[in-house]
PDB file of C-alpha atoms in Angstrom:
ATOM      1  CA  MET A 509      20.670 -94.277-248.897  1.00 39.00           C
ATOM      2  CA  LYS A 510      17.766 -95.129-246.686  1.00 44.00           C
ATOM      3  CA  ALA A 511      17.676 -93.197-243.458  1.00 48.00           C
ATOM      4  CA  LYS A 512      18.006 -95.231-240.280  1.00 47.00           C
ATOM      5  CA  THR A 513      14.864 -95.536-238.246  1.00 49.00           C
ATOM      6  CA  LYS A 514      15.037 -95.154-234.515  1.00 50.00           C
ATOM      7  CA  ALA A 515      14.191 -98.130-232.346  1.00 46.00           C
ATOM      8  CA  PRO A 516      10.872 -97.613-230.619  1.00 48.00           C
ATOM      9  CA  ALA A 517      11.212 -96.272-227.122  1.00 49.00           C
ATOM     10  CA  ARG A 518      10.532 -98.772-224.365  1.00 53.00           C
ATOM     11  CA  ARG A 519       7.311 -97.699-222.747  1.00 60.00           C
ATOM     12  CA  HIS A 520       6.865 -96.867-219.098  1.00 54.00           C
ATOM     13  CA  TYR A 521       3.828 -98.249-217.310  1.00 55.00           C
ATOM     14  CA  ARG A 522       2.556 -96.708-214.098  1.00 61.00           C
ATOM     15  CA  GLY A 523       5.833 -94.857-213.764  1.00 63.00           C
ATOM     16  CA  GLU A 524       7.994 -97.982-214.136  1.00 73.00           C
ATOM     17  CA  SER A 525      10.383 -98.784-216.963  1.00 85.00           C
ATOM     18  CA  PRO A 526      10.349-102.306-218.463  1.00 80.00           C
ATOM     19  CA  ASP A 527      13.543-103.143-216.570  1.00 84.00           C
ATOM     20  CA  GLU A 528      12.021-101.933-213.307  1.00 89.00           C
ATOM     21  CA  ARG A 529       8.887-103.999-213.897  1.00 90.00           C
ATOM     22  CA  ARG A 530      10.953-107.094-214.590  1.00 91.00           C
ATOM     23  CA  ALA A 531      13.060-106.519-211.465  1.00 93.00           C
ATOM     24  CA  ARG A 532       9.876-106.193-209.417  1.00 95.00           C
ATOM     25  CA  ARG A 533       8.496-109.425-210.888  1.00 96.00           C
ATOM     26  CA  ASP A 534      11.776-111.223-210.177  1.00 96.00           C
ATOM     27  CA  LEU A 535      11.535-110.123-206.542  1.00 97.00           C
ATOM     28  CA  GLN A 536       7.979-111.441-206.395  1.00 97.00           C
ATOM     29  CA  PHE A 537       9.167-114.793-207.729  1.00 98.00           C
ATOM     30  CA  LEU A 538      12.031-114.920-205.230  1.00 98.00           C
ATOM     31  CA  ASP A 539       9.657-114.189-202.348  1.00 98.00           C
ATOM     32  CA  ALA A 540       7.229-116.790-203.663  1.00 98.00           C
ATOM     33  CA  GLY A 541      10.053-119.304-204.077  1.00 97.00           C
ATOM     34  CA  LYS A 542      11.164-118.802-200.499  1.00 98.00           C
ATOM     35  CA  ALA A 543       7.599-119.352-199.304  1.00 98.00           C
ATOM     36  CA  VAL A 544       7.002-122.505-201.367  1.00 98.00           C
ATOM     37  CA  PHE A 545      10.448-124.077-200.881  1.00 97.00           C
ATOM     38  CA  GLY A 546      10.472-123.095-197.215  1.00 97.00           C
ATOM     39  CA  GLU A 547       7.008-124.456-196.469  1.00 96.00           C
ATOM     40  CA  HIS A 548       6.529-127.395-198.859  1.00 95.00           C
ATOM     41  CA  GLY A 549      10.058-128.334-199.952  1.00 95.00           C
ATOM     42  CA  PHE A 550      11.871-128.334-203.267  1.00 94.00           C
ATOM     43  CA  GLN A 551      10.679-131.759-204.390  1.00 92.00           C
ATOM     44  CA  SER A 552       7.014-130.827-203.930  1.00 94.00           C
ATOM     45  CA  ALA A 553       7.299-127.436-205.590  1.00 95.00           C
ATOM     46  CA  LYS A 554       5.722-126.724-208.973  1.00 95.00           C
ATOM     47  CA  VAL A 555       6.090-123.717-211.241  1.00 96.00           C
ATOM     48  CA  ARG A 556       2.345-123.107-211.079  1.00 96.00           C
ATOM     49  CA  GLN A 557       2.571-122.950-207.270  1.00 97.00           C
ATOM     50  CA  ILE A 558       5.298-120.347-207.503  1.00 97.00           C
ATOM     51  CA  CYS A 559       3.301-118.310-210.003  1.00 97.00           C
ATOM     52  CA  ALA A 560       0.141-118.495-207.921  1.00 97.00           C
ATOM     53  CA  LYS A 561       2.046-117.360-204.837  1.00 97.00           C
ATOM     54  CA  ALA A 562       3.661-114.528-206.772  1.00 97.00           C
ATOM     55  CA  GLY A 563       0.388-113.543-208.445  1.00 97.00           C
ATOM     56  CA  LEU A 564       2.022-113.703-211.876  1.00 97.00           C
ATOM     57  CA  THR A 565       1.710-115.865-214.973  1.00 96.00           C
ATOM     58  CA  GLU A 566       4.076-118.597-216.123  1.00 95.00           C
ATOM     59  CA  ARG A 567       5.043-116.445-219.100  1.00 95.00           C
ATOM     60  CA  TYR A 568       6.680-113.983-216.740  1.00 96.00           C
ATOM     61  CA  TYR A 569       8.301-116.813-214.795  1.00 96.00           C
ATOM     62  CA  TYR A 570      10.044-118.227-217.850  1.00 95.00           C
ATOM     63  CA  GLU A 571      11.257-114.782-218.858  1.00 93.00           C
ATOM     64  CA  SER A 572      13.570-114.886-215.831  1.00 92.00           C
ATOM     65  CA  PHE A 573      14.000-118.506-214.736  1.00 94.00           C
ATOM     66  CA  GLY A 574      14.509-121.586-216.854  1.00 87.00           C
ATOM     67  CA  ASP A 575      13.326-124.137-214.312  1.00 89.00           C
ATOM     68  CA  LEU A 576      12.799-124.622-210.594  1.00 92.00           C
ATOM     69  CA  GLN A 577      16.469-125.426-210.030  1.00 90.00           C
ATOM     70  CA  GLU A 578      17.395-121.993-211.327  1.00 92.00           C
ATOM     71  CA  LEU A 579      14.868-120.314-209.047  1.00 94.00           C
ATOM     72  CA  PHE A 580      16.020-122.421-206.097  1.00 94.00           C
ATOM     73  CA  ALA A 581      19.620-121.360-206.708  1.00 91.00           C
ATOM     74  CA  ALA A 582      18.581-117.700-206.774  1.00 93.00           C
ATOM     75  CA  VAL A 583      16.550-118.069-203.575  1.00 95.00           C
ATOM     76  CA  TYR A 584      19.334-120.028-201.877  1.00 92.00           C
ATOM     77  CA  PHE A 585      21.965-117.403-202.578  1.00 90.00           C
ATOM     78  CA  ARG A 586      19.676-114.556-201.553  1.00 94.00           C
ATOM     79  CA  GLU A 587      18.983-116.247-198.212  1.00 94.00           C
ATOM     80  CA  LEU A 588      22.646-117.125-197.770  1.00 91.00           C
ATOM     81  CA  GLU A 589      23.558-113.490-198.298  1.00 90.00           C
ATOM     82  CA  ALA A 590      20.897-112.420-195.787  1.00 93.00           C
ATOM     83  CA  LEU A 591      22.453-114.778-193.241  1.00 92.00           C
ATOM     84  CA  ARG A 592      25.940-113.521-194.039  1.00 89.00           C
ATOM     85  CA  LEU A 593      24.846-109.927-193.424  1.00 90.00           C
ATOM     86  CA  THR A 594      23.267-110.943-190.113  1.00 92.00           C
ATOM     87  CA  LEU A 595      26.527-112.527-188.969  1.00 89.00           C
ATOM     88  CA  HIS A 596      28.581-109.597-190.214  1.00 87.00           C
ATOM     89  CA  GLN A 597      26.459-107.154-188.232  1.00 91.00           C
ATOM     90  CA  ALA A 598      26.807-109.316-185.136  1.00 90.00           C
ATOM     91  CA  THR A 599      30.602-109.483-185.336  1.00 86.00           C
ATOM     92  CA  ALA A 600      30.917-105.777-186.145  1.00 88.00           C
ATOM     93  CA  SER A 601      29.369-104.870-182.797  1.00 88.00           C
ATOM     94  CA  ALA A 602      31.153-107.554-180.735  1.00 86.00           C
ATOM     95  CA  PRO A 603      34.242-106.879-178.561  1.00 88.00           C
ATOM     96  CA  ARG A 604      37.481-107.413-180.470  1.00 82.00           C
ATOM     97  CA  ASN A 605      38.542-110.777-179.069  1.00 83.00           C
ATOM     98  CA  PRO A 606      38.091-114.255-180.602  1.00 80.00           C
ATOM     99  CA  LYS A 607      35.788-115.660-177.914  1.00 85.00           C
ATOM    100  CA  ALA A 608      33.425-112.703-177.973  1.00 88.00           C
ATOM    101  CA  ILE A 609      33.304-112.752-181.760  1.00 87.00           C
ATOM    102  CA  ALA A 610      32.598-116.498-181.797  1.00 88.00           C
ATOM    103  CA  LEU A 611      29.779-116.103-179.266  1.00 92.00           C
ATOM    104  CA  ALA A 612      28.279-113.230-181.250  1.00 92.00           C
ATOM    105  CA  LEU A 613      28.367-115.321-184.427  1.00 91.00           C
ATOM    106  CA  ILE A 614      26.752-118.318-182.744  1.00 93.00           C
ATOM    107  CA  LYS A 615      23.995-116.269-181.119  1.00 96.00           C
ATOM    108  CA  ALA A 616      23.196-114.457-184.360  1.00 94.00           C
ATOM    109  CA  TYR A 617      23.241-117.671-186.380  1.00 94.00           C
ATOM    110  CA  PHE A 618      20.815-119.599-184.191  1.00 97.00           C
ATOM    111  CA  SER A 619      18.614-116.572-183.663  1.00 97.00           C
ATOM    112  CA  ARG A 620      18.175-116.222-187.417  1.00 96.00           C
ATOM    113  CA  MET A 621      17.523-119.953-187.800  1.00 97.00           C
ATOM    114  CA  ARG A 622      14.811-119.777-185.142  1.00 98.00           C
ATOM    115  CA  THR A 623      13.068-116.611-186.303  1.00 97.00           C
ATOM    116  CA  ASP A 624      13.174-117.366-190.037  1.00 97.00           C
ATOM    117  CA  THR A 625      12.197-121.024-190.322  1.00 97.00           C
ATOM    118  CA  ARG A 626      11.752-120.826-194.100  1.00 97.00           C
ATOM    119  CA  LEU A 627      15.358-119.716-194.468  1.00 96.00           C
ATOM    120  CA  ALA A 628      16.421-122.500-192.115  1.00 96.00           C
ATOM    121  CA  ARG A 629      14.624-125.169-194.127  1.00 96.00           C
ATOM    122  CA  ILE A 630      16.059-123.932-197.422  1.00 94.00           C
ATOM    123  CA  LEU A 631      19.649-123.636-196.191  1.00 92.00           C
ATOM    124  CA  LEU A 632      19.724-126.683-193.929  1.00 92.00           C
ATOM    125  CA  VAL A 633      17.351-129.238-195.430  1.00 92.00           C
ATOM    126  CA  GLU A 634      16.141-128.498-198.937  1.00 92.00           C
ATOM    127  CA  ILE A 635      19.621-128.014-200.339  1.00 88.00           C
ATOM    128  CA  TYR A 636      20.096-131.781-199.935  1.00 83.00           C
ATOM    129  CA  GLY A 637      16.817-132.579-201.627  1.00 78.00           C
ATOM    130  CA  ALA A 638      17.510-130.368-204.608  1.00 76.00           C
ATOM    131  CA  ALA A 639      18.822-131.747-207.887  1.00 63.00           C
ATOM    132  CA  ILE A 640      22.461-132.832-208.029  1.00 57.00           C
ATOM    133  CA  ASN A 641      23.778-129.772-209.818  1.00 65.00           C
ATOM    134  CA  THR A 642      22.323-127.475-207.151  1.00 61.00           C
ATOM    135  CA  ARG A 643      24.163-129.305-204.372  1.00 61.00           C
ATOM    136  CA  ASN A 644      27.268-127.434-205.406  1.00 72.00           C
ATOM    137  CA  LEU A 645      25.520-124.411-203.911  1.00 74.00           C
ATOM    138  CA  TYR A 646      25.976-125.935-200.468  1.00 71.00           C
ATOM    139  CA  ARG A 647      29.710-126.359-200.946  1.00 73.00           C
ATOM    140  CA  ARG A 648      30.019-122.777-202.126  1.00 73.00           C
ATOM    141  CA  GLY A 649      28.065-121.611-199.108  1.00 73.00           C
ATOM    142  CA  VAL A 650      30.269-123.572-196.719  1.00 73.00           C
ATOM    143  CA  LYS A 651      33.374-122.128-198.361  1.00 72.00           C
ATOM    144  CA  GLN A 652      32.062-118.598-197.917  1.00 70.00           C
ATOM    145  CA  PHE A 653      31.440-119.027-194.190  1.00 74.00           C
ATOM    146  CA  ALA A 654      34.599-121.076-193.648  1.00 72.00           C
ATOM    147  CA  ASP A 655      36.598-118.132-194.971  1.00 69.00           C
ATOM    148  CA  GLN A 656      34.942-115.915-192.366  1.00 67.00           C
ATOM    149  CA  PHE A 657      35.661-118.330-189.513  1.00 69.00           C
ATOM    150  CA  GLY A 658      39.117-119.079-190.883  1.00 67.00           C
ATOM    151  CA  LEU A 659      40.204-115.531-190.126  1.00 63.00           C
ATOM    152  CA  LEU A 660      39.160-116.085-186.520  1.00 65.00           C
ATOM    153  CA  ILE A 661      40.956-119.422-186.223  1.00 67.00           C
ATOM    154  CA  THR A 662      44.147-118.152-187.876  1.00 65.00           C
ATOM    155  CA  VAL A 663      44.647-115.767-184.966  1.00 56.00           C
ATOM    156  CA  ARG A 664      44.822-118.734-182.599  1.00 59.00           C
ATOM    157  CA  LEU A 665      47.019-120.863-184.846  1.00 61.00           C
ATOM    158  CA  ASN A 666      49.800-118.348-185.231  1.00 60.00           C
ATOM    159  CA  ASP A 667      51.351-119.623-181.993  1.00 57.00           C
ATOM    160  CA  ALA A 668      50.321-123.283-182.382  1.00 59.00           C
ATOM    161  CA  ALA A 669      53.138-125.793-182.268  1.00 61.00           C
ATOM    162  CA  ASP A 670      51.538-128.411-184.526  1.00 73.00           C
ATOM    163  CA  PRO A 671      52.295-127.636-188.194  1.00 77.00           C
ATOM    164  CA  LEU A 672      49.543-130.020-189.309  1.00 81.00           C
ATOM    165  CA  LEU A 673      46.799-127.757-187.989  1.00 79.00           C
ATOM    166  CA  ASP A 674      45.032-125.915-190.778  1.00 80.00           C
ATOM    167  CA  ALA A 675      42.718-122.933-190.170  1.00 77.00           C
ATOM    168  CA  ASP A 676      40.561-123.657-193.226  1.00 79.00           C
ATOM    169  CA  LEU A 677      39.962-127.286-192.225  1.00 83.00           C
ATOM    170  CA  ILE A 678      39.155-126.355-188.647  1.00 83.00           C
ATOM    171  CA  ALA A 679      36.827-123.566-189.769  1.00 82.00           C
ATOM    172  CA  THR A 680      35.015-125.955-192.121  1.00 83.00           C
ATOM    173  CA  SER A 681      34.582-128.379-189.211  1.00 87.00           C
ATOM    174  CA  LEU A 682      33.093-125.638-187.045  1.00 88.00           C
ATOM    175  CA  ILE A 683      30.646-124.727-189.793  1.00 88.00           C
ATOM    176  CA  GLY A 684      29.615-128.380-189.970  1.00 89.00           C
ATOM    177  CA  ILE A 685      29.057-128.505-186.211  1.00 92.00           C
ATOM    178  CA  ALA A 686      26.831-125.427-186.173  1.00 93.00           C
ATOM    179  CA  SER A 687      24.939-126.618-189.244  1.00 92.00           C
ATOM    180  CA  SER A 688      24.371-130.096-187.779  1.00 94.00           C
ATOM    181  CA  ILE A 689      23.071-128.670-184.516  1.00 96.00           C
ATOM    182  CA  ALA A 690      20.808-126.240-186.378  1.00 96.00           C
ATOM    183  CA  THR A 691      19.478-129.018-188.626  1.00 96.00           C
ATOM    184  CA  ARG A 692      18.604-131.235-185.680  1.00 97.00           C
ATOM    185  CA  TRP A 693      17.014-128.275-183.898  1.00 98.00           C
ATOM    186  CA  HIS A 694      14.921-127.440-186.946  1.00 98.00           C
ATOM    187  CA  LEU A 695      13.843-131.025-187.670  1.00 97.00           C
ATOM    188  CA  THR A 696      12.822-131.656-184.050  1.00 97.00           C
ATOM    189  CA  GLY A 697      10.606-128.577-183.979  1.00 97.00           C
ATOM    190  CA  TYR A 698      12.972-126.376-181.959  1.00 98.00           C
ATOM    191  CA  ARG A 699      12.340-128.369-178.779  1.00 97.00           C
ATOM    192  CA  GLU A 700      15.467-127.189-176.981  1.00 97.00           C
ATOM    193  CA  SER A 701      15.706-123.599-175.851  1.00 98.00           C
ATOM    194  CA  GLN A 702      17.813-121.257-177.936  1.00 98.00           C
ATOM    195  CA  GLU A 703      19.999-120.640-174.883  1.00 98.00           C
ATOM    196  CA  LYS A 704      20.776-124.365-174.605  1.00 98.00           C
ATOM    197  CA  ILE A 705      21.590-124.620-178.306  1.00 98.00           C
ATOM    198  CA  VAL A 706      23.923-121.620-178.145  1.00 98.00           C
ATOM    199  CA  ALA A 707      25.657-122.868-174.979  1.00 98.00           C
ATOM    200  CA  ASN A 708      26.410-126.311-176.419  1.00 97.00           C
ATOM    201  CA  CYS A 709      27.667-124.990-179.745  1.00 95.00           C
ATOM    202  CA  TYR A 710      29.800-122.381-177.991  1.00 94.00           C
ATOM    203  CA  ALA A 711      31.314-125.083-175.741  1.00 94.00           C
ATOM    204  CA  VAL A 712      32.813-126.701-178.843  1.00 92.00           C
ATOM    205  CA  TYR A 713      33.901-123.430-180.412  1.00 88.00           C
ATOM    206  CA  SER A 714      35.519-122.096-177.251  1.00 86.00           C
ATOM    207  CA  ALA A 715      37.499-125.331-176.846  1.00 85.00           C
ATOM    208  CA  VAL A 716      38.915-124.838-180.351  1.00 82.00           C
ATOM    209  CA  ILE A 717      39.663-121.185-179.793  1.00 75.00           C
ATOM    210  CA  GLN A 718      41.570-121.975-176.570  1.00 71.00           C
ATOM    211  CA  MET A 719      43.925-124.441-178.256  1.00 60.00           C
TER     212      MET A 719
END
């Protein structure tokens, strides 16, 4: 019986394992994707642009991503998670009452949209210009944030007399309001002050919370 031969060991290079090198390259592609999608848009993006920005070859790109839609999805979810963490940190330090939490969320949301314009373009604008199958990403993102706001709204609905009121529907509406304001703000070059944007969005939210 022929003795089994051991599989060759995967070589380390400059102290990195193959898996570590691939993870590093993936991060480079994600950063490059954010830069290209956030500055030039999804429709104008090309794989060669991404590779040039990342400083890597197309061979490495296709080891991890099948096409630009796949990279866009990965970038979109990474940026969505970054935004979620920003909002979570804001609410964690806010006073424990619905109005204060809502104001903290609104301030953190618009602050992130103003300071990270690439993220804003990807989450607010480019998601609509992406291919049809990536538009489902937007719905998943809305659902994620609606769940977070739904917990806030449920507190106010416990004593509501109208049985037709639904926390999930109201929360989804509030997400749409904030997103619409942020989109207009972004597309008009952030003409209004951040304070004005926050005040007007909070006026709508506080009216809902008081119901």
